[in-house]
CSV table of C-alpha atoms in Angstrom, one decimal:
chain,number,residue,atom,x,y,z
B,228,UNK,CA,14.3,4.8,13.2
B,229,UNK,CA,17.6,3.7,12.2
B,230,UNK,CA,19.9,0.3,13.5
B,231,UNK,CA,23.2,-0.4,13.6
B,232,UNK,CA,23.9,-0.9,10.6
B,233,UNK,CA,22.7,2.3,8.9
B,234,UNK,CA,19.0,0.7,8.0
B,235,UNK,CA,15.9,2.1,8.7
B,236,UNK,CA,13.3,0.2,10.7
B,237,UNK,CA,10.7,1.1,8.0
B,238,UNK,CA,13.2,-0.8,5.4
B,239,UNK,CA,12.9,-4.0,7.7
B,240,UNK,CA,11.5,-6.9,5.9
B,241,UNK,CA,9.0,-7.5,8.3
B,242,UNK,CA,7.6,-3.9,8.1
B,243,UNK,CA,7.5,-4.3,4.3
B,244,UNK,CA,5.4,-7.5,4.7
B,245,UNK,CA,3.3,-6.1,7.2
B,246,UNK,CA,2.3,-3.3,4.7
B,247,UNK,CA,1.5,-5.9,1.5
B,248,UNK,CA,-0.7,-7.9,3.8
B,249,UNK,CA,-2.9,-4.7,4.1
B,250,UNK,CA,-2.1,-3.1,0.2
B,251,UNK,CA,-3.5,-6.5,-0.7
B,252,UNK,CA,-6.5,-6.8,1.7
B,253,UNK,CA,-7.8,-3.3,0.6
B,254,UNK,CA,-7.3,-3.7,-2.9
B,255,UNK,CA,-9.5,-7.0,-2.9
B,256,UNK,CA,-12.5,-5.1,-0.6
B,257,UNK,CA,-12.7,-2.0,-3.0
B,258,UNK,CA,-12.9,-4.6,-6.0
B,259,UNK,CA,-15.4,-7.2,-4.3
B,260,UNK,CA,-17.1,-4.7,-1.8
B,261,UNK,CA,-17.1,-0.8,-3.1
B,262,UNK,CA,-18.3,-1.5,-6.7
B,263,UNK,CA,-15.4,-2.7,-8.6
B,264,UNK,CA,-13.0,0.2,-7.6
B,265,UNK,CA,-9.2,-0.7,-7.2
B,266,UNK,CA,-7.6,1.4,-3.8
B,267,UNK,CA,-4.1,0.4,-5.1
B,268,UNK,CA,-3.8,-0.4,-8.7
B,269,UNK,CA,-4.9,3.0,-10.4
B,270,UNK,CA,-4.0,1.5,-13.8
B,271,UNK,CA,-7.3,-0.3,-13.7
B,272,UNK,CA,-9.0,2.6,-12.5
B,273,UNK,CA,-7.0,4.5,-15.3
B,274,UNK,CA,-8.4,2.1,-17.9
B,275,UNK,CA,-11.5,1.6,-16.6
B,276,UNK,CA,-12.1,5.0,-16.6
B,277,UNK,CA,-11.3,5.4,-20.4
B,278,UNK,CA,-14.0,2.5,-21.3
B,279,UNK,CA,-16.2,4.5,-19.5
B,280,UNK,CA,-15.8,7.7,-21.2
B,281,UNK,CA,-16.0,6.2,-24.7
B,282,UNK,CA,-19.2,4.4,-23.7
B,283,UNK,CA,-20.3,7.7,-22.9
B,284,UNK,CA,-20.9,7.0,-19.2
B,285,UNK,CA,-20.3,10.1,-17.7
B,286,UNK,CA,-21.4,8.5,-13.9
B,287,UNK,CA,-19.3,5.7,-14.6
B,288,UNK,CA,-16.0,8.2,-15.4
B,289,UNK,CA,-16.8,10.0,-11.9
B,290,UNK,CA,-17.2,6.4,-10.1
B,291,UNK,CA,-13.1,5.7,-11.1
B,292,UNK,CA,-12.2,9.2,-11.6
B,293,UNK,CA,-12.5,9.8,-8.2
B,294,UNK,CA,-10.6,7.3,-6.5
B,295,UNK,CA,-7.7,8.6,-8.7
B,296,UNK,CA,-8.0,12.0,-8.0
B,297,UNK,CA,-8.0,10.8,-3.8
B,298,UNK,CA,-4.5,8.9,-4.9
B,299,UNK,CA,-2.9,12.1,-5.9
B,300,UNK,CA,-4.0,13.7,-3.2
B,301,UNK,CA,-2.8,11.0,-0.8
B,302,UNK,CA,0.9,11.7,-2.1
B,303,UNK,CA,0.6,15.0,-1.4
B,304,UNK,CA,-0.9,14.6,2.3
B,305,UNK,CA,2.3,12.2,2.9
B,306,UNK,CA,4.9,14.8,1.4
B,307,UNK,CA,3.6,17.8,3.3
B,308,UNK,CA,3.4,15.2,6.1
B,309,UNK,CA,7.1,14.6,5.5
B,310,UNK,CA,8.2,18.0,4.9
B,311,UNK,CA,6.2,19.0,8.2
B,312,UNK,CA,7.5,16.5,10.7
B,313,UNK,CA,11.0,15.3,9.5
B,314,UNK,CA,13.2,16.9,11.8
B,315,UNK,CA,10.9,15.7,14.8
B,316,UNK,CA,12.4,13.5,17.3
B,317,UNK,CA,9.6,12.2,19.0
B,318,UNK,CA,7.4,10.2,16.7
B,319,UNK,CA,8.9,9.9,13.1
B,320,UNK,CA,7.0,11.1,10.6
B,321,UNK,CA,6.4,8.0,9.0
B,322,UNK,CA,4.6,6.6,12.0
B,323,UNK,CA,2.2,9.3,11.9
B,324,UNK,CA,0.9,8.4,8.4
B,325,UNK,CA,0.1,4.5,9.7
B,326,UNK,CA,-1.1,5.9,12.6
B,327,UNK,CA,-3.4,8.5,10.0
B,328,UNK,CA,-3.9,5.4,8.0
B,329,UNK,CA,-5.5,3.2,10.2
B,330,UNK,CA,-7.7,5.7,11.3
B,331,UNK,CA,-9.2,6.3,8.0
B,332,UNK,CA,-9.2,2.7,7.2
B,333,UNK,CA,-11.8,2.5,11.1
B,334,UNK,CA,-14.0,4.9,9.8
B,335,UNK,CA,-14.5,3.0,6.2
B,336,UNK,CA,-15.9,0.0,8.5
B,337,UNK,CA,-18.9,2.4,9.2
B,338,UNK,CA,-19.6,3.7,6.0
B,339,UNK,CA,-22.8,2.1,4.7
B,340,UNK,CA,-23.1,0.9,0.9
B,341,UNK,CA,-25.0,3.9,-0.2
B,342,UNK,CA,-22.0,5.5,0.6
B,343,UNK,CA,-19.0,3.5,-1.8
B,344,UNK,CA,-17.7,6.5,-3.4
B,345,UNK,CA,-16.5,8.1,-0.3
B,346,UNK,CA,-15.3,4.9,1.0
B,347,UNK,CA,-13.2,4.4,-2.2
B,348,UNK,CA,-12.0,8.3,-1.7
B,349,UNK,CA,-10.6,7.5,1.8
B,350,UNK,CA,-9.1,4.1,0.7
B,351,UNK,CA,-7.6,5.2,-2.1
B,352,UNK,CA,-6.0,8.4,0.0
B,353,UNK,CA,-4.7,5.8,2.6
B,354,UNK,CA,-3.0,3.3,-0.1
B,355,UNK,CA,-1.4,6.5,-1.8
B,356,UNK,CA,0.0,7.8,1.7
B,357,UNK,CA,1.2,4.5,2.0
B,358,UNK,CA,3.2,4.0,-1.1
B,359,UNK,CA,4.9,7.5,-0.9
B,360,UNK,CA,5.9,7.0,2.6
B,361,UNK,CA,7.2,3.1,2.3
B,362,UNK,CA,9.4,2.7,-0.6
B,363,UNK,CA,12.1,0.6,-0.2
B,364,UNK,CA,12.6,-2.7,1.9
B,365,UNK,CA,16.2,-3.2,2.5
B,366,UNK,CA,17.5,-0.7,0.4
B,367,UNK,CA,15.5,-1.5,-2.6
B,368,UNK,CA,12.8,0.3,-4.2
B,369,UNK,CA,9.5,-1.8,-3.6
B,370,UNK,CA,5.5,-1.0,-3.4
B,371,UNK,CA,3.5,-2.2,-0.8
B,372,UNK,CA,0.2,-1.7,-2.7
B,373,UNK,CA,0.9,-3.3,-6.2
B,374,UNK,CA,3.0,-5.3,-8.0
B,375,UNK,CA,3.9,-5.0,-11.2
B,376,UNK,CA,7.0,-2.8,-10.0
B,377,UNK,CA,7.9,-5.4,-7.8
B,378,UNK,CA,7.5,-8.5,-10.3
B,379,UNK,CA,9.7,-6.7,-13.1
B,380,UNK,CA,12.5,-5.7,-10.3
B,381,UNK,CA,12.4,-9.5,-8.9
B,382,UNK,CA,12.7,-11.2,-12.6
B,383,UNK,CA,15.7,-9.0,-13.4
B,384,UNK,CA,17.2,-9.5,-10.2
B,385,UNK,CA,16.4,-13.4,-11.1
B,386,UNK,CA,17.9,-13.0,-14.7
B,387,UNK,CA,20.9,-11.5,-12.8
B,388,UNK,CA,21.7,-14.1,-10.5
B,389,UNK,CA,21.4,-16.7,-13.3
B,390,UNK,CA,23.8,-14.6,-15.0
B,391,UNK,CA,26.5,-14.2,-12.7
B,392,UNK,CA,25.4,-16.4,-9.8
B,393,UNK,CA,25.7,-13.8,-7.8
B,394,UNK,CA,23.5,-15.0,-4.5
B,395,UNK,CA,23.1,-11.5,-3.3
B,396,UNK,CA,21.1,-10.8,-6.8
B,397,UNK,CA,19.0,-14.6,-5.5
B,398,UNK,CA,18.2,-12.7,-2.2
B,399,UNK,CA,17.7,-9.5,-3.6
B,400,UNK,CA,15.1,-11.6,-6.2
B,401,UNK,CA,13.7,-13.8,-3.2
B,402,UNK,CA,12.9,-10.1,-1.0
B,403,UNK,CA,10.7,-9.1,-4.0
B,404,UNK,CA,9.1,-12.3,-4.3
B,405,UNK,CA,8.1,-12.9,-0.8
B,406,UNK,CA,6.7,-9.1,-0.7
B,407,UNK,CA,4.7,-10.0,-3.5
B,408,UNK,CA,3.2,-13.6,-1.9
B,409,UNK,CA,2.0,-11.4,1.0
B,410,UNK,CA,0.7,-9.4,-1.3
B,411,UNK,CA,-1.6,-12.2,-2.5
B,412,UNK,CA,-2.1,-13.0,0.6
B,413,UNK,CA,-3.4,-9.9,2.0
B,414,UNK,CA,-5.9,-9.8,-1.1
B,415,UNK,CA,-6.6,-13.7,-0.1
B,416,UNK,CA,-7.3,-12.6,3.1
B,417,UNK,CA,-9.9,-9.5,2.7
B,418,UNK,CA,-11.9,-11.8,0.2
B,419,UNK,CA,-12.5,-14.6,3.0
B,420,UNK,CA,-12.9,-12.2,5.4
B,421,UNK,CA,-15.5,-9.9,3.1
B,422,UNK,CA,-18.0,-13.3,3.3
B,423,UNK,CA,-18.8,-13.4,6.9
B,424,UNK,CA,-17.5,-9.4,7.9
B,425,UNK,CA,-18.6,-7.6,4.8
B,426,UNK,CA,-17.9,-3.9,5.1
B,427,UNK,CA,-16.1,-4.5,8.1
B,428,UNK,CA,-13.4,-6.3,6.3
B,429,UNK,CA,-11.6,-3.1,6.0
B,430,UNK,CA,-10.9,-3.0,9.5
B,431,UNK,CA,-8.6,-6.5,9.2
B,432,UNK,CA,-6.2,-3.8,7.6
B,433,UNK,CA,-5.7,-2.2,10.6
B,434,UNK,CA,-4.3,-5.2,12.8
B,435,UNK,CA,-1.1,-5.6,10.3
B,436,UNK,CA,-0.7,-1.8,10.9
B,437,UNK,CA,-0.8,-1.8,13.9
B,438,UNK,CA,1.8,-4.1,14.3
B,439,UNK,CA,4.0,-2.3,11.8
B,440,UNK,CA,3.4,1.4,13.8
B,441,UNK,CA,4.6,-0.3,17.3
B,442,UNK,CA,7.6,-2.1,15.3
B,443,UNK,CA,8.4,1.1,14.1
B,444,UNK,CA,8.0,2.7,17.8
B,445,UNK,CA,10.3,0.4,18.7
C-alpha cells in the first residue's frame, strides 16, 4: 500500500477523487430520495434535528437522529476494523471497508421507500466508515464526504501562496479544490441519475469504488 516514495496508495489523488465522486452522489440521494436526510453532512442533520425538537416533533427528531447515531457507529466499525486487520499482509485493512462499503451501498438499491430510515442508517454507516478510513490525500488532511473542512484548508492554503508565492502552497490549494469539484460532481451526478434510476441511484456509488478498491489492490 505504499510507493516509492513513502506515499500510501490510499493518499493517491486519484483514490481521493474516486471517494468525493461517491461522498457526493450519496449525500444528494439521501436529500432528494430518503426524505431529506443528509448521509455525509451530519451538521444538517445536527440542526435539523434541533428544529425538530423545539417544534416538538418527536418522529421528526428520530427521522435525523438516527442517521447520526449510524455515523458514530460507522467510525467505530472502521477503527475496530483498523485495530483488527492492520498488521495483515494480504488485503490492507482499508480495502476491506470499500469492499464492506459497497456492499452496503448494493443492498440500499433494494430497500423499498417504506423503508428510508434504514436506508439512511446504512448510508450514513458507510459515509462514516469512509471518512475515518480516508483522511488525507497526499499527505494532507481532506474529507471525502463534505466540504467545509476542505474549503477552509484550500482558502488558507490560497491565502498562503498569495502571501509568499510559494507554488507548493498553489498546489496544495488546487488538491483541495479539485477534491471538492468532484465532490459537486458526485452530488451532480446521483441527482441526474435519481430521475430515471430512482432508488437505484445508490448503486452508481459503487462503480467509483470499485475502481478505487482494485487501485488500491494494485
Amino acid at each position: 500500500m505504499e510507493t516509492a516514495k513513502g506515499l500510501q496508495t490510499s493518499e493517491r489523488f486519484r483514490i481521493g477523487a474516486l471517494l468525493a465522486v461517491a461522498g457526493g452522489l450519496l449525500d444528494a440521494y439521501t436529500y432528494l430520495m430518503r426524505d431529506g436526510v443528509f448521509a455525509n453532512a451530519q451538521t444538517g442533520n445536527i440542526v435539523l434535528l434541533g428544529v425538530r425538537a423545539v417544534e416538538g416533533d418527536w418522529s421528526g427528531v428520530l427521522h435525523y437522529l438516527l442517521p447520526i447515531l449510524a455515523f458514530a457507529a460507522g467510525v467505530i466499525a472502521a477503527e475496530c476494523i483498523k485495530e483488527r486487520l492492520k498488521e495483515v499482509r494480504v488485503v490492507h485493512w482499508r480495502q476491506v471497508t470499500v469492499c464492506l462499503e459497497i456492499i452496503l451501498l448494493a443492498l440500499v438499491a433494494f430497500l423499498p421507500q417504506q423503508l428510508n430510515a434504514l436506508a439512511n442508517i446504512m448510508v450514513s454507516f458507510v459515509c462514516a466508515i469512509q471518512v475515518e478510513s480516508f483522511r488525507k490525500v497526499r499527505g494532507n488532511a481532506f474529507a471525502t464526504t463534505m466540504c467545509t473542512g476542505n474549503l477552509r484548508s484550500g482558502t488558507e492554503r490560497l491565502y498562503q501562496f498569495i502571501r509568499t508565492g510559494e507554488k507548493d502552497q498553489l498546489l496544495r490549494a488546487a488538491q483541495y479544490g479539485g477534491i471538492i469539484l468532484f465532490f459537486i460532481g458526485g452530488a451532480a451526478l446521483g441527482a441526474w441519475c435519481s430521475s430515471f434510476l430512482s432508488l437505484c441511484t445508490v448503486a452508481v456509488a459503487c462503480v467509483p469504488l470499485l475502481i478505487a478498491f482494485l487501485l488500491m489492490r494494485h
